[in-house]
mmCIF file of C-alpha atoms in Angstrom:
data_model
loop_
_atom_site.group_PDB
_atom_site.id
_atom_site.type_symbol
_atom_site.label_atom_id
_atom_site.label_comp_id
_atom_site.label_asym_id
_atom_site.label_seq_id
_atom_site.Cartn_x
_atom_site.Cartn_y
_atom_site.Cartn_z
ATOM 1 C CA UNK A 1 -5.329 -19.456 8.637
ATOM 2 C CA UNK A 2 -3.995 -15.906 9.289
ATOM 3 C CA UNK A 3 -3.994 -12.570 7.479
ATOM 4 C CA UNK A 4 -0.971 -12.962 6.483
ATOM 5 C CA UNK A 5 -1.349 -16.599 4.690
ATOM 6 C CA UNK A 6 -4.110 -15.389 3.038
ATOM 7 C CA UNK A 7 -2.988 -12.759 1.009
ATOM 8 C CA UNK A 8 -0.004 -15.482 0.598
ATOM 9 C CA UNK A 9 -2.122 -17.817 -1.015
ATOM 10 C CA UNK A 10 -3.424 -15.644 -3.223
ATOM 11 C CA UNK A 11 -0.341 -15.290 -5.009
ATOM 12 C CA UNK A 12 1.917 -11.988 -5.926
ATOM 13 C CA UNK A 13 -1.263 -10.403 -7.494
ATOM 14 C CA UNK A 14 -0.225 -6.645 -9.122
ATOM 15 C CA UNK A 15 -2.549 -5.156 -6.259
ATOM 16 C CA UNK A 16 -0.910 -7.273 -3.312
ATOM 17 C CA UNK A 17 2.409 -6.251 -4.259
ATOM 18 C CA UNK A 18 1.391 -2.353 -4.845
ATOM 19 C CA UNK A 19 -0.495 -2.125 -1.749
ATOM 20 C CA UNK A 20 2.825 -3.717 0.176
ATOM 21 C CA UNK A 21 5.112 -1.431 -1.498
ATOM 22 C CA UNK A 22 2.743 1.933 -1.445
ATOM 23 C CA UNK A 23 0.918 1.748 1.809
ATOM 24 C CA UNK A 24 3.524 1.418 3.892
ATOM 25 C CA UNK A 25 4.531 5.397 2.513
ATOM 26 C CA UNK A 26 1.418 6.884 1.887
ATOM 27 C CA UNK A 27 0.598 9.144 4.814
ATOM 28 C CA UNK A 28 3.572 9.540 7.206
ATOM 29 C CA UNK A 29 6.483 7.405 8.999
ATOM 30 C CA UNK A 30 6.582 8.800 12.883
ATOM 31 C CA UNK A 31 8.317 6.902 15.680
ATOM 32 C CA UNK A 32 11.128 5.580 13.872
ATOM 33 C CA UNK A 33 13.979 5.523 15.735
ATOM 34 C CA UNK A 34 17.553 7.052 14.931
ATOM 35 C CA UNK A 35 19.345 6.275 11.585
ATOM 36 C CA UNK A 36 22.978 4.047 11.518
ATOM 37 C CA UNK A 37 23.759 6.718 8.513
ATOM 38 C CA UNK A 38 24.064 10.314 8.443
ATOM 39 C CA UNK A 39 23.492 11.923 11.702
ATOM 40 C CA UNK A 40 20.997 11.121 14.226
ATOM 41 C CA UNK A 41 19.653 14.876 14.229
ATOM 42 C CA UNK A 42 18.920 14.513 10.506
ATOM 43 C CA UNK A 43 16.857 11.435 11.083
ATOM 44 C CA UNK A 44 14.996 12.907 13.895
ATOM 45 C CA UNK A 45 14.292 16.527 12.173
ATOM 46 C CA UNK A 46 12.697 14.579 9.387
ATOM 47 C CA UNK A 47 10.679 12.064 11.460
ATOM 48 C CA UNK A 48 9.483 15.190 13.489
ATOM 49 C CA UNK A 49 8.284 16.729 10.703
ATOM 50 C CA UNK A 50 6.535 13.704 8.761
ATOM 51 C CA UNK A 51 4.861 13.427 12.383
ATOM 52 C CA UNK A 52 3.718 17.333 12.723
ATOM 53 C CA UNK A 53 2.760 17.436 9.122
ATOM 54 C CA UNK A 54 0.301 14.678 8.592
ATOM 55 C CA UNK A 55 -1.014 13.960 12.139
ATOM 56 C CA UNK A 56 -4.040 15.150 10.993
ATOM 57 C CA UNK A 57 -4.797 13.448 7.463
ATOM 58 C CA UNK A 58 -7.886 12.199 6.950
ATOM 59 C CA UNK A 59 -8.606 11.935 3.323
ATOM 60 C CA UNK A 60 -6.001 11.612 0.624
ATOM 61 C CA UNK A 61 -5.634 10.973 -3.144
ATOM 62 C CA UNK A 62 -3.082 11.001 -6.398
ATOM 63 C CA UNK A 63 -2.822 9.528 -9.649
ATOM 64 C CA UNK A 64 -0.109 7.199 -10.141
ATOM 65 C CA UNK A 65 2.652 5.306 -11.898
ATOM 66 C CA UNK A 66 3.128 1.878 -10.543
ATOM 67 C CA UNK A 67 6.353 -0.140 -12.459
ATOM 68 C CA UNK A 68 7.580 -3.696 -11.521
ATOM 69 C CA UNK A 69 10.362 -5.045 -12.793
ATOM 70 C CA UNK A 70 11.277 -8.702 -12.857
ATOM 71 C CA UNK A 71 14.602 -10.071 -11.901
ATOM 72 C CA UNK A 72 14.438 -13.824 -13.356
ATOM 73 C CA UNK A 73 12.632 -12.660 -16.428
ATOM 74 C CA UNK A 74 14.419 -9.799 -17.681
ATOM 75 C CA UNK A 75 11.175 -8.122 -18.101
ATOM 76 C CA UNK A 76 8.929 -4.705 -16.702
ATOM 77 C CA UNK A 77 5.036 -3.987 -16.260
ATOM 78 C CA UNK A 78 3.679 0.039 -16.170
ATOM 79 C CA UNK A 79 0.134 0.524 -14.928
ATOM 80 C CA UNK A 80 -1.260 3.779 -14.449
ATOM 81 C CA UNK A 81 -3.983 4.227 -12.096
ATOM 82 C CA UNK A 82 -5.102 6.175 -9.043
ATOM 83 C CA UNK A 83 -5.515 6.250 -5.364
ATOM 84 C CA UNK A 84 -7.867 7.520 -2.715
ATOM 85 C CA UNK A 85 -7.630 6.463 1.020
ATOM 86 C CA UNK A 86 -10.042 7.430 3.620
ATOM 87 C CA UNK A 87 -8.907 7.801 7.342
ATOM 88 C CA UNK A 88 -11.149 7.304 9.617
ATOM 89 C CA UNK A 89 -9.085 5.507 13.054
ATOM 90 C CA UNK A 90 -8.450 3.303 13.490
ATOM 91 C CA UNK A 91 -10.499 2.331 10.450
ATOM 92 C CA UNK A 92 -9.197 2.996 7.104
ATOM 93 C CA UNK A 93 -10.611 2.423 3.698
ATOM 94 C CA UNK A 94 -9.061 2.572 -0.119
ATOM 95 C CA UNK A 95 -10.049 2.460 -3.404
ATOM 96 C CA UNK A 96 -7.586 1.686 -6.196
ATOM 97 C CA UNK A 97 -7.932 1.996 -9.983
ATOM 98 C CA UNK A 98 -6.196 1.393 -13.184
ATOM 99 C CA UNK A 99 -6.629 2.781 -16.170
ATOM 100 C CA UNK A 100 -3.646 1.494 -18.628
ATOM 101 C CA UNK A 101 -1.169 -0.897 -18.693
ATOM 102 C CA UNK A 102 1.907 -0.851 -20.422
ATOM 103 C CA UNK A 103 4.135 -3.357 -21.328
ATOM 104 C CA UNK A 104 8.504 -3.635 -21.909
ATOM 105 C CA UNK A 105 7.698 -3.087 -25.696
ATOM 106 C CA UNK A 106 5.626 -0.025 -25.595
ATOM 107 C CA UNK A 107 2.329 -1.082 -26.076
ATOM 108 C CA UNK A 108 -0.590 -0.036 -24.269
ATOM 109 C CA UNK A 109 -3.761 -1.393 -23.187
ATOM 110 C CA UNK A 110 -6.462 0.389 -21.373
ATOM 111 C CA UNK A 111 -8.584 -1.616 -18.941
ATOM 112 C CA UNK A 112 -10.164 -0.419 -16.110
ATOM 113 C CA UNK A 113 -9.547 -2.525 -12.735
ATOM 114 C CA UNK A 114 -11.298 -1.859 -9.372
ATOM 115 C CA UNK A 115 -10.349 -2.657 -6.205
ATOM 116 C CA UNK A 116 -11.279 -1.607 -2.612
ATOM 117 C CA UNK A 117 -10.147 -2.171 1.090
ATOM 118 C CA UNK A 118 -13.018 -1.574 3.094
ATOM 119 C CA UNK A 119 -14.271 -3.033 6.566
ATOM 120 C CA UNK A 120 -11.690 -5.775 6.805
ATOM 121 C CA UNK A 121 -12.657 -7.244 3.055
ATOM 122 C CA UNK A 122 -10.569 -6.439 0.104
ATOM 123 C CA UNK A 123 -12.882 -6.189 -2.792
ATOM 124 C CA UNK A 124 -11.876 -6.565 -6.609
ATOM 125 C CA UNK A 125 -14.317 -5.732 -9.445
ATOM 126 C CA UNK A 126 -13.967 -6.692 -12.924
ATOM 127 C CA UNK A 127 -16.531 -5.187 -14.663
ATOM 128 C CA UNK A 128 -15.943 -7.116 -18.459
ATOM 129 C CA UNK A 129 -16.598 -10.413 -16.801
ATOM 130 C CA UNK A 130 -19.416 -8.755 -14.625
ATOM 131 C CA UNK A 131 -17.724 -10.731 -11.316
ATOM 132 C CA UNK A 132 -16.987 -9.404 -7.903
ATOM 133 C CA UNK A 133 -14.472 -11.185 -5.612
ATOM 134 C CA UNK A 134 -14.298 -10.361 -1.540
ATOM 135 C CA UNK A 135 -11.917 -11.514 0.656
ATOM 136 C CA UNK A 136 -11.621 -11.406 3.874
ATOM 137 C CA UNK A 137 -8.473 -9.595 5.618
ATOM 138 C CA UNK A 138 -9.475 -9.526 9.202
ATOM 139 C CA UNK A 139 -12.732 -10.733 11.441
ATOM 140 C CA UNK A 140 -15.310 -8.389 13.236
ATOM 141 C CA UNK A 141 -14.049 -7.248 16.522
ATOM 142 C CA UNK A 142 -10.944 -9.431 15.674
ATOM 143 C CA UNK A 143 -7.731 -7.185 17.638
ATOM 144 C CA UNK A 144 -5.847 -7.768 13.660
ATOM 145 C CA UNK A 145 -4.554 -4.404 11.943
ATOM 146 C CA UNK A 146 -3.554 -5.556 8.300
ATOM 147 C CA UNK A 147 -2.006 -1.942 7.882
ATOM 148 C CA UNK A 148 0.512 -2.967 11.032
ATOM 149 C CA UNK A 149 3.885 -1.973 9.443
ATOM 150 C CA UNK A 150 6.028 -4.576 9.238
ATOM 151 C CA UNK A 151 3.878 -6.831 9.618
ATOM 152 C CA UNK A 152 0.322 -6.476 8.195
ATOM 153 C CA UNK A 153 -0.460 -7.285 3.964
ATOM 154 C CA UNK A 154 -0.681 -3.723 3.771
ATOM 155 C CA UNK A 155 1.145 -2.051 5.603
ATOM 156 C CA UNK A 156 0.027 1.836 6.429
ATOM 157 C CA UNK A 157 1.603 3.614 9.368
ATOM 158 C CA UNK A 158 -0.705 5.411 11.216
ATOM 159 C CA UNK A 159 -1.362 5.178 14.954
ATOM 160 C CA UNK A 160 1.756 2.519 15.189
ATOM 161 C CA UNK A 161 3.231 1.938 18.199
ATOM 162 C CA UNK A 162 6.441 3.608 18.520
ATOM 163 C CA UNK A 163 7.895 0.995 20.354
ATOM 164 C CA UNK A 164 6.446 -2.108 17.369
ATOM 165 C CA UNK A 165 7.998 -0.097 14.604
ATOM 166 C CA UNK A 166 11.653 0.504 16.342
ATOM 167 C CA UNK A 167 11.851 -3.361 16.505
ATOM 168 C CA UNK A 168 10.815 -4.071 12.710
ATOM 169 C CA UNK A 169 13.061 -1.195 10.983
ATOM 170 C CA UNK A 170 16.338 0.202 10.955
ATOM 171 C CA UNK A 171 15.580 4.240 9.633
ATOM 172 C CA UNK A 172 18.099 5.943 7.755
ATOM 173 C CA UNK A 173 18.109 9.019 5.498
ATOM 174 C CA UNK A 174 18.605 8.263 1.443
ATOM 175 C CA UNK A 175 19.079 9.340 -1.908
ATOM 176 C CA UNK A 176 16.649 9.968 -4.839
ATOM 177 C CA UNK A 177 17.104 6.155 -5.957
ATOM 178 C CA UNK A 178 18.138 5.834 -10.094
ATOM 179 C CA UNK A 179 15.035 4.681 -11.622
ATOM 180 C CA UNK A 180 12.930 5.594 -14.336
ATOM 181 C CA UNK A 181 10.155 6.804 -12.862
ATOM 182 C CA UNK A 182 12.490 9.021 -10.450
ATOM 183 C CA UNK A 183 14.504 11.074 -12.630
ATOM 184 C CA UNK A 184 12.572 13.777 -13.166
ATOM 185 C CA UNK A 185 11.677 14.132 -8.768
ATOM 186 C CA UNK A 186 13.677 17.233 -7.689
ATOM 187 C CA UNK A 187 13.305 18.799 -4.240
ATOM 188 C CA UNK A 188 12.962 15.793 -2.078
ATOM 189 C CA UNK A 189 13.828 14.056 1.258
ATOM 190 C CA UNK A 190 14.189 10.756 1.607
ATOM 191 C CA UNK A 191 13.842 7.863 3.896
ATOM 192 C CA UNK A 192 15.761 4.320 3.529
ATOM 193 C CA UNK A 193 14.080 1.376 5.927
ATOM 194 C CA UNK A 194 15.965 -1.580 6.324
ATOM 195 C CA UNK A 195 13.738 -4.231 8.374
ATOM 196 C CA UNK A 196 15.270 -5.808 10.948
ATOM 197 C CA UNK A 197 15.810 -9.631 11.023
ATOM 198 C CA UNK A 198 13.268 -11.957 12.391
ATOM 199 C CA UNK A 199 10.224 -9.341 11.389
ATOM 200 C CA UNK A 200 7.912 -10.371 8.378
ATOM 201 C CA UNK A 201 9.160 -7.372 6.260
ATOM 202 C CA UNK A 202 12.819 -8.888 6.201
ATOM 203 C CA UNK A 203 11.680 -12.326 4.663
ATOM 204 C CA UNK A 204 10.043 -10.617 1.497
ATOM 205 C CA UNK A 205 11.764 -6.874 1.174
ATOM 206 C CA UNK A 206 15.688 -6.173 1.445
ATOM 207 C CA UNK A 207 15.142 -2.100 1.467
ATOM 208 C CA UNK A 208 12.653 0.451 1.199
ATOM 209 C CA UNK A 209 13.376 3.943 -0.286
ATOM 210 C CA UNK A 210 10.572 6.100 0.655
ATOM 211 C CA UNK A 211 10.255 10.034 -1.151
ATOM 212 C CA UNK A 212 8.970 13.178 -0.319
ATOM 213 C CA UNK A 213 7.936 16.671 -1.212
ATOM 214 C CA UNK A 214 10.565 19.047 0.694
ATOM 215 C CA UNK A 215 8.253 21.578 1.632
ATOM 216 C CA UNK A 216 4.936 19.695 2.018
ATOM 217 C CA UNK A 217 6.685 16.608 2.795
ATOM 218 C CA UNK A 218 3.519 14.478 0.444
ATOM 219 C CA UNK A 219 4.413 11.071 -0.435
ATOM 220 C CA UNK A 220 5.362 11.370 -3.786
ATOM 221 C CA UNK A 221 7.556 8.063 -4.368
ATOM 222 C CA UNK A 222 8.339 4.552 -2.827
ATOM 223 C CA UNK A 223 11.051 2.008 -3.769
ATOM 224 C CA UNK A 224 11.127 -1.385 -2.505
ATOM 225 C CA UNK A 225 13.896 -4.093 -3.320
ATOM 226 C CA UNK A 226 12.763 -7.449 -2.920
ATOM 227 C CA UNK A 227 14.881 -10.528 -2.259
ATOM 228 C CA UNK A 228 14.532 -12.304 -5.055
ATOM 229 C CA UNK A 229 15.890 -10.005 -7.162
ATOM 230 C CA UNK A 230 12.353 -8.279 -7.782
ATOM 231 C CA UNK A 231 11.658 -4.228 -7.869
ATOM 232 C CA UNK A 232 8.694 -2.358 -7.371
ATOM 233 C CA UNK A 233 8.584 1.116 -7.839
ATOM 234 C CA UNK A 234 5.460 3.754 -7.571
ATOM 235 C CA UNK A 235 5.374 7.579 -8.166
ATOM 236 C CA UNK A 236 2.034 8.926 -6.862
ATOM 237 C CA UNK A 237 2.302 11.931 -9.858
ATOM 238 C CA UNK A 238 0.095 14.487 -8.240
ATOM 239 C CA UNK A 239 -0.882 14.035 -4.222
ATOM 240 C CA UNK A 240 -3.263 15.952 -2.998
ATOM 241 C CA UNK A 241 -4.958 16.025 0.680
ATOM 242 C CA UNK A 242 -8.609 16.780 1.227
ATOM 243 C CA UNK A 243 -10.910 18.896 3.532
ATOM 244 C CA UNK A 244 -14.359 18.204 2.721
ATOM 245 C CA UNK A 245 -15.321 14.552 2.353
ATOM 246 C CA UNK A 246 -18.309 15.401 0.466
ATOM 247 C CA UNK A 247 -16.282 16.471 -2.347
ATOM 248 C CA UNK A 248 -13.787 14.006 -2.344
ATOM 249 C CA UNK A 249 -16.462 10.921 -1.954
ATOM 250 C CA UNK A 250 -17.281 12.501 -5.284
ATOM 251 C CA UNK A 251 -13.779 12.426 -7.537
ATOM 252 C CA UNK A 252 -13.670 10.183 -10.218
ATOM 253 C CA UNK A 253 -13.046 6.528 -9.025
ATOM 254 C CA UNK A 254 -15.015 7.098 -6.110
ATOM 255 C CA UNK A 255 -17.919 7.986 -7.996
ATOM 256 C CA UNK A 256 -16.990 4.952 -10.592
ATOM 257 C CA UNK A 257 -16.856 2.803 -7.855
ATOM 258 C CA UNK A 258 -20.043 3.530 -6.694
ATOM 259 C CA UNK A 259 -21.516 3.401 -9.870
ATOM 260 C CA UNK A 260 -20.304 -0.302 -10.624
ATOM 261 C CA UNK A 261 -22.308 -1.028 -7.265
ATOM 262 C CA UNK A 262 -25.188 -0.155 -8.616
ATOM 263 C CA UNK A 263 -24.840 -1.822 -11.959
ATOM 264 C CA UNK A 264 -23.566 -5.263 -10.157
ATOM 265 C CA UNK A 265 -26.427 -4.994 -8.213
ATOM 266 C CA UNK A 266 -28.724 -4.431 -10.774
ATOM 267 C CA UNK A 267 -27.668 -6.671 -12.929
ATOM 268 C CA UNK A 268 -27.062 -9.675 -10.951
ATOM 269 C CA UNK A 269 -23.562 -9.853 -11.299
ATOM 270 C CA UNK A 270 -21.200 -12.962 -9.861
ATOM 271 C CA UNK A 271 -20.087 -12.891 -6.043
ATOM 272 C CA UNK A 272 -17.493 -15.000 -4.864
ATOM 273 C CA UNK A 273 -16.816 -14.803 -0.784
ATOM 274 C CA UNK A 274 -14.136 -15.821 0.213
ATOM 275 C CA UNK A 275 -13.703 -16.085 4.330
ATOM 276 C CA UNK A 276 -11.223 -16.062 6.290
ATOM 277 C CA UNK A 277 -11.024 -20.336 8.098
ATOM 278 C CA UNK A 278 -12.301 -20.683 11.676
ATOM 279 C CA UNK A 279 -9.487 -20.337 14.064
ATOM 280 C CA UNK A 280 -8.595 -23.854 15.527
ATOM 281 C CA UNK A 281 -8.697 -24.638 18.949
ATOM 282 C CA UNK A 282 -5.991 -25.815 20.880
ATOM 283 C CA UNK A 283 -8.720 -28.662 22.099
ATOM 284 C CA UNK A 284 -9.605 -29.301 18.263
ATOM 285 C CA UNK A 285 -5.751 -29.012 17.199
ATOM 286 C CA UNK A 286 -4.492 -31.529 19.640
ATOM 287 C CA UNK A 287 -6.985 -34.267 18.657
ATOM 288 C CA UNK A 288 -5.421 -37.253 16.525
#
């Protein structure tokens, strides 16, 4: 079974379908090719600039909106949470928190959820029912990036190959889209993706918008319109890049996250593992 059926069997979790739409923004978009709107030059000045400013990022945080908005239902989810992603290549790792949810009528709940991305398991906490749950994304030593834009369940690109992503996406440059969480972003450059035919991206996603500061050029927005109607939208409200690691290993949902640790530890909470099949040999595969 591959990655990419796993995180397909799981089902379109809230996390799965954040981490596809939020990842594939979060740092920078270099190597894209040139745009079939606007002017080639614009395309390329903005590329060459998402590429010069955030090379370099290592460590990288913001609190955030996340809305989804269902086509065949009629209805809309809010969850507010936060991010923090570590950089380390070609590892990376994340940890991702809500706080609040929030539903079509108004009415909020606050409960904490927990979830990490860290040496090829994702790793989801729920502290009320004292449970952990890991999954496994990708093997030891196993030549799988699951951040491979385009194509991996959560897509991130950093150290892409420039020739990979020119196959998977058509690059254009955009307008703030009209949604709610939007309105209010002023300032900003945008960048539409269409994926190309035949590539994984263009069997779940039609278009992604994806926003940034003008000056900084910080992800502060993504947009993605799925096929069946679906939207998901996500305004990282306040991002924020980091120097020392010391300090940021010790902002808030770091430091809860490490905390739960211990308490699951010490308290003998459930652990479900759940690992990725054997691959089958052609040998074993061909046998009646």
């Amino acid at each position: 079974m591959t990655c990419r059926h796993v995180i397909q069997d799981l089902g379109e979790t809230l996390v799965m379908n954040l981490l596809i739409s939020l990842l594939v923004m979060v740092i920078t978009l270099p190597f894209l090719q040139e745009a079939p709107q606007g002017t080639p030059s614009e395309v390329d000045r903005l590329l060459d600039r998402l590429e010069d400013e955030h090379g370099a990022i290592r460590l990288f945080s913001s609190p955030l909106t996340y809305r989804k908005e269902y086509d065949l239902e009629g209805d809309f989810e809010t969850r507010l949470g936060e991010i923090a992603i570590t950089i380390n290549p070609p590892e990376r790792d994340v940890v991702l928190v809500f706080d609040r949810i929030i539903d079509a009528s108004g009415h909020g709940t606050s409960k904490s959820e927990y979830h990490a991305f860290e040496e090829g398991w994702w790793v989801e906490m729920t502290p009320d029912r004292k449970r952990i749950v890991r999954r496994q994304i990708s093997r030891p030593g196993e030549d799988l990036d699951p951040f491979k834009l385009g194509e991996g369940p959560f897509p991130l690109p950093l150290a892409q190959k420039a020739d990979a992503v020119r196959r998977r996406f058509e690059p254009s440059i955009g307008t703030v889209p009209d949604e709610p969480l939007f309105r209010a972003l002023k300032d900003v450059e945008v960048l539409h993706l269409i994926p190309r035919p035949g590539t994984p991206a263009h069997e779940d996603h039609e278009s992604i918008d994806l926003i940034f500061e003008k000056t900084g050029l910080l992800p502060v927005g993504v947009l993605v319109r799925h096929r069946n109607g679906d939207r998901t939208s996500v305004w990282l409200r306040s991002p924020k890049l980091h120097v020392d690691e010391t300090v940021f290993m010790n902002g808030r949902i770091q430091k809860e996250m490490a905390a739960l640790r211990e308490q699951a530890a010490g308290e003998g909470w459930s652990v479900e593992v759940k690992r990725l099949a054997e691959p089958i040999s052609e040998t074993e595969g061909s046998r009646p």
